[in-house]
Short mmCIF file of C-alpha atoms in Angstrom, two decimals:
data_model
loop_
_atom_site.label_atom_id
_atom_site.label_comp_id
_atom_site.label_asym_id
_atom_site.label_seq_id
_atom_site.Cartn_x
_atom_site.Cartn_y
_atom_site.Cartn_z
CA MET A 1 -65.21 135.73 44.93
CA PHE A 2 -67.95 134.64 47.34
CA LEU A 3 -70.60 134.41 44.82
CA ASN A 4 -68.06 131.92 42.80
CA LYS A 5 -67.96 129.76 45.67
CA ILE A 6 -71.58 129.49 46.11
CA LYS A 7 -72.20 128.65 42.47
CA PHE A 8 -69.39 126.17 42.84
CA ALA A 9 -71.06 124.72 45.65
CA LEU A 10 -74.58 124.64 44.15
CA LEU A 11 -73.08 122.93 41.07
CA CYS A 12 -71.53 120.14 43.35
CA CYS A 13 -75.03 119.60 44.93
CA VAL A 14 -76.54 119.27 41.74
CA MET A 15 -73.85 116.86 40.46
CA LEU A 16 -74.07 114.83 43.52
CA LEU A 17 -77.88 114.74 43.58
CA SER A 18 -77.48 113.29 39.82
CA GLY A 19 -74.72 111.19 41.03
CA CYS A 20 -73.45 109.79 37.80
CA ILE A 21 -72.38 111.03 34.06
CA GLY A 22 -74.41 109.29 31.38
CA SER A 23 -73.10 107.69 27.96
CA THR A 24 -75.27 106.00 25.33
CA ARG A 25 -74.51 103.97 22.63
CA HIS A 26 -76.52 102.45 19.68
CA ALA A 27 -76.18 99.11 17.74
CA ALA A 28 -78.64 98.96 14.86
CA ILE A 29 -78.91 96.20 11.76
CA PRO A 30 -77.20 97.62 8.53
CA GLY A 31 -79.18 99.54 6.21
CA GLY A 32 -81.09 101.49 8.64
CA CYS A 33 -84.96 101.34 8.97
CA PRO A 34 -86.17 100.47 5.46
CA LYS A 35 -89.72 102.24 5.88
CA ALA A 36 -90.81 105.56 7.30
CA PHE A 37 -93.18 105.86 9.96
CA GLN A 38 -96.15 108.09 8.93
CA ALA A 39 -98.40 110.23 11.15
CA SER A 40 -101.33 107.84 10.17
CA ASP A 41 -99.47 104.68 11.63
CA ARG A 42 -100.82 102.67 14.60
CA ILE A 43 -98.12 100.81 16.32
CA LEU A 44 -98.65 97.94 18.69
CA VAL A 45 -96.32 97.67 21.42
CA GLY A 46 -95.70 94.56 23.51
CA SER A 47 -95.12 93.96 27.10
CA ILE A 48 -91.71 93.76 28.30
CA PRO A 49 -90.46 90.11 29.35
CA GLY A 50 -89.08 89.96 32.78
CA LEU A 51 -90.46 93.09 34.35
CA SER A 52 -93.43 93.52 36.59
CA ALA A 53 -96.89 94.46 35.00
CA HIS A 54 -96.39 97.75 36.49
CA ARG A 55 -92.84 98.43 35.57
CA SER A 56 -93.34 97.40 31.88
CA HIS A 57 -96.53 99.70 31.82
CA GLN A 58 -94.52 102.33 33.23
CA LEU A 59 -91.91 102.29 30.46
CA TYR A 60 -94.92 101.78 27.64
CA GLN A 61 -96.16 105.23 28.69
CA GLN A 62 -92.92 107.02 28.39
CA LEU A 63 -92.63 105.54 24.87
CA GLU A 64 -96.23 106.37 24.20
CA GLN A 65 -95.63 109.88 24.92
CA ALA A 66 -92.62 110.20 22.69
CA PHE A 67 -94.40 108.55 19.77
CA GLY A 68 -97.49 111.00 20.47
CA LYS A 69 -95.35 113.98 20.08
CA GLU A 70 -94.65 112.54 16.48
CA GLY A 71 -98.42 112.13 15.90
CA ILE A 72 -97.98 108.45 15.94
CA ALA A 73 -100.57 106.46 17.80
CA THR A 74 -99.44 103.36 19.87
CA ALA A 75 -101.42 100.65 21.54
CA TYR A 76 -100.25 98.46 24.52
CA VAL A 77 -100.82 94.85 24.19
CA VAL A 78 -102.05 94.35 27.97
CA GLU A 79 -104.61 97.30 27.21
CA GLN A 80 -105.69 95.53 23.96
CA GLU A 81 -105.82 92.17 25.53
CA TYR A 82 -109.48 91.46 25.08
CA ASP A 83 -109.92 93.03 21.68
CA LEU A 84 -106.52 90.84 20.37
CA ALA A 85 -107.88 87.46 21.97
CA ARG A 86 -111.09 88.01 20.16
CA GLN A 87 -109.35 88.22 16.73
CA GLY A 88 -107.21 85.45 17.73
CA ILE A 89 -103.96 87.60 18.21
CA GLN A 90 -101.41 86.43 20.37
CA PRO A 91 -98.19 88.89 19.76
CA ASN A 92 -95.81 87.90 22.56
CA PRO A 93 -93.66 86.29 22.07
CA ALA A 94 -92.38 87.50 18.66
CA PRO A 95 -95.11 87.22 16.08
CA ASP A 96 -95.00 85.13 13.11
CA SER A 97 -96.05 86.25 9.68
CA ALA A 98 -99.89 84.88 10.19
CA THR A 99 -100.12 86.70 13.57
CA LEU A 100 -98.67 89.82 11.37
CA VAL A 101 -101.35 89.64 8.61
CA GLN A 102 -103.93 89.32 11.62
CA MET A 103 -102.54 92.33 13.10
CA ARG A 104 -102.74 94.24 9.93
CA LYS A 105 -106.55 93.27 9.50
CA ALA A 106 -107.07 94.62 13.09
CA GLY A 107 -105.39 98.35 12.01
CA TYR A 108 -101.86 98.07 13.14
CA THR A 109 -99.03 98.74 10.65
CA TYR A 110 -96.29 97.90 12.88
CA TYR A 111 -95.78 95.67 16.07
CA LEU A 112 -92.73 96.78 18.27
CA GLU A 113 -91.19 94.16 20.32
CA LEU A 114 -89.37 95.31 23.71
CA ALA A 115 -86.66 93.66 25.79
CA VAL A 116 -84.44 94.81 28.61
CA GLY A 117 -80.69 93.13 28.74
CA GLU A 118 -77.43 93.83 30.42
CA VAL A 119 -78.86 95.49 33.45
CA ALA A 120 -76.51 96.25 36.46
CA SER A 121 -76.59 98.66 39.33
CA GLY A 122 -73.68 100.56 40.40
CA MET A 123 -75.35 102.66 43.26
CA GLY A 124 -72.93 103.47 46.18
CA TYR A 125 -70.39 105.99 47.20
CA ALA A 126 -66.74 105.72 48.40
CA ARG A 127 -63.95 108.10 49.80
CA THR A 128 -60.57 108.06 48.31
CA SER A 129 -57.56 109.16 50.45
CA ALA A 130 -54.83 111.09 48.93
CA GLN A 131 -52.67 107.82 49.18
CA GLU A 132 -55.38 105.79 47.56
CA GLN A 133 -55.57 108.07 44.81
CA LYS A 134 -51.92 108.15 44.36
CA GLU A 135 -52.09 104.22 44.17
CA ILE A 136 -55.01 104.46 41.73
CA GLN A 137 -53.19 106.37 39.28
CA GLN A 138 -50.14 104.35 39.37
CA GLY A 139 -52.09 101.36 38.76
CA HIS A 140 -52.31 99.61 42.35
CA GLY A 141 -55.67 100.62 43.46
CA THR A 142 -59.34 100.43 42.80
CA VAL A 143 -62.43 102.81 43.21
CA GLY A 144 -65.29 100.79 44.76
CA VAL A 145 -68.26 102.13 42.83
CA ASP A 146 -69.29 100.63 39.40
CA ASP A 147 -71.39 101.75 36.58
CA SER A 148 -75.04 101.49 36.39
CA LYS A 149 -76.34 100.22 32.94
CA ALA A 150 -79.07 98.99 31.17
CA THR A 151 -79.83 97.89 27.33
CA MET A 152 -83.09 98.24 25.60
CA HIS A 153 -83.86 96.06 22.83
CA PHE A 154 -86.21 97.21 19.88
CA LYS A 155 -87.50 94.58 17.31
CA LEU A 156 -89.74 96.57 14.63
CA HIS A 157 -92.04 94.23 12.61
CA SER A 158 -94.00 95.20 9.56
CA THR A 159 -97.50 94.08 9.13
CA ASP A 160 -97.39 94.86 5.43
CA GLN A 161 -94.31 93.14 4.83
CA LYS A 162 -94.97 90.29 7.45
CA LYS A 163 -91.80 90.38 8.89
CA GLN A 164 -89.18 91.84 11.16
CA ILE A 165 -87.45 94.96 9.48
CA TYR A 166 -85.51 96.49 11.96
CA THR A 167 -83.77 95.92 15.28
CA LEU A 168 -82.07 98.40 17.50
CA ALA A 169 -80.14 97.91 20.69
CA THR A 170 -79.37 101.00 22.93
CA THR A 171 -77.08 100.76 26.07
CA THR A 172 -76.93 103.65 28.64
CA LYS A 173 -74.07 103.57 31.31
CA LEU A 174 -74.28 105.93 34.19
CA SER A 175 -71.06 106.44 35.47
CA PRO A 176 -69.94 107.51 39.07
CA LEU A 177 -69.09 110.93 39.60
CA THR A 178 -65.66 112.05 41.00
CA LEU A 179 -65.50 115.24 43.31
CA PRO A 180 -62.17 116.45 44.47
CA GLY A 181 -61.37 116.31 48.35
CA ASN A 182 -59.66 119.05 50.44
CA LYS A 183 -56.74 116.86 51.63
CA TYR A 184 -53.21 116.51 49.85
CA GLU A 185 -50.36 114.00 50.44
CA ASP A 186 -47.26 114.08 48.14
CA GLY A 187 -49.11 116.40 45.66
CA TYR A 188 -52.00 113.85 45.49
CA ARG A 189 -55.26 114.92 46.30
CA SER A 190 -58.10 112.94 48.18
CA SER A 191 -61.46 112.39 46.30
CA SER A 192 -65.33 111.49 46.82
CA THR A 193 -66.70 109.02 44.26
CA ALA A 194 -70.65 108.84 44.17
CA ASN A 195 -73.04 106.89 41.84
CA LEU A 196 -76.74 107.60 43.00
CA SER A 197 -78.10 106.28 40.20
CA THR A 198 -79.97 102.62 39.86
CA GLU A 199 -80.41 100.11 36.91
CA SER A 200 -84.06 101.56 36.90
CA LEU A 201 -82.84 104.87 35.94
CA ALA A 202 -80.33 103.63 33.70
CA THR A 203 -83.30 101.55 31.98
CA GLU A 204 -85.38 104.61 31.62
CA LYS A 205 -82.66 106.36 30.15
CA ALA A 206 -81.79 103.70 27.47
CA LEU A 207 -85.41 103.24 26.54
CA ARG A 208 -85.71 107.43 26.09
CA LYS A 209 -82.49 107.42 24.03
CA GLY A 210 -83.61 104.37 21.84
CA VAL A 211 -87.01 105.70 21.20
CA THR A 212 -85.23 109.01 20.02
CA GLU A 213 -82.92 107.00 17.79
CA LEU A 214 -85.81 104.78 16.56
CA LEU A 215 -87.76 107.62 15.45
CA ASP A 216 -84.83 109.45 14.09
CA ASN A 217 -83.65 106.20 12.15
CA CYS A 218 -87.23 105.59 10.78
CA LYS A 219 -87.44 109.04 9.29
CA VAL A 220 -90.82 109.81 10.79
CA ALA A 221 -92.80 112.28 8.73
CA ARG A 222 -93.08 115.64 10.47
#
């Protein structure tokens, strides 16, 4: 019995540290990715508009690692700025067909355009008394902790076909975690609600989940 209480206490600590329950949904163009990635592919990845240079590079490194596990090489536009400029390539914003032709000549098979949208932080903590819990369940109350969420947009351009061939939007929501309290009133139990996540964590998870979906949809040769 004592050990069970310890296990429950440890579980609660872990849940409070994570502070959220995650859910992810994907939205992609009909028909799926029309061409499979190959291990020999080299993908040029754009910087993310609206983010600091440091943050954009952090997210690129996360993507680079995921593609690298599949044997696919990626290159970051900021790190390739000199070589790209020398060849007259300006990949941001979305490249036109002429730019994609230049990228093809430079050895890139795809250009991956990234963007972050629908970002919100729900970081917070709230206690709900038994009476407030009763009001909430009866539809007369609210809980003051919102979700953290972020959407990562992926646009894949083929340098061979000289056009955009696939789009994917991945939205991750990190919802507050509710733990039961130890006070009762009229059969209702108090509770504590916590969301210790931030939009930064939501963005990272959206990128990770989106990259996995992108690789799966484009049928990476293993």
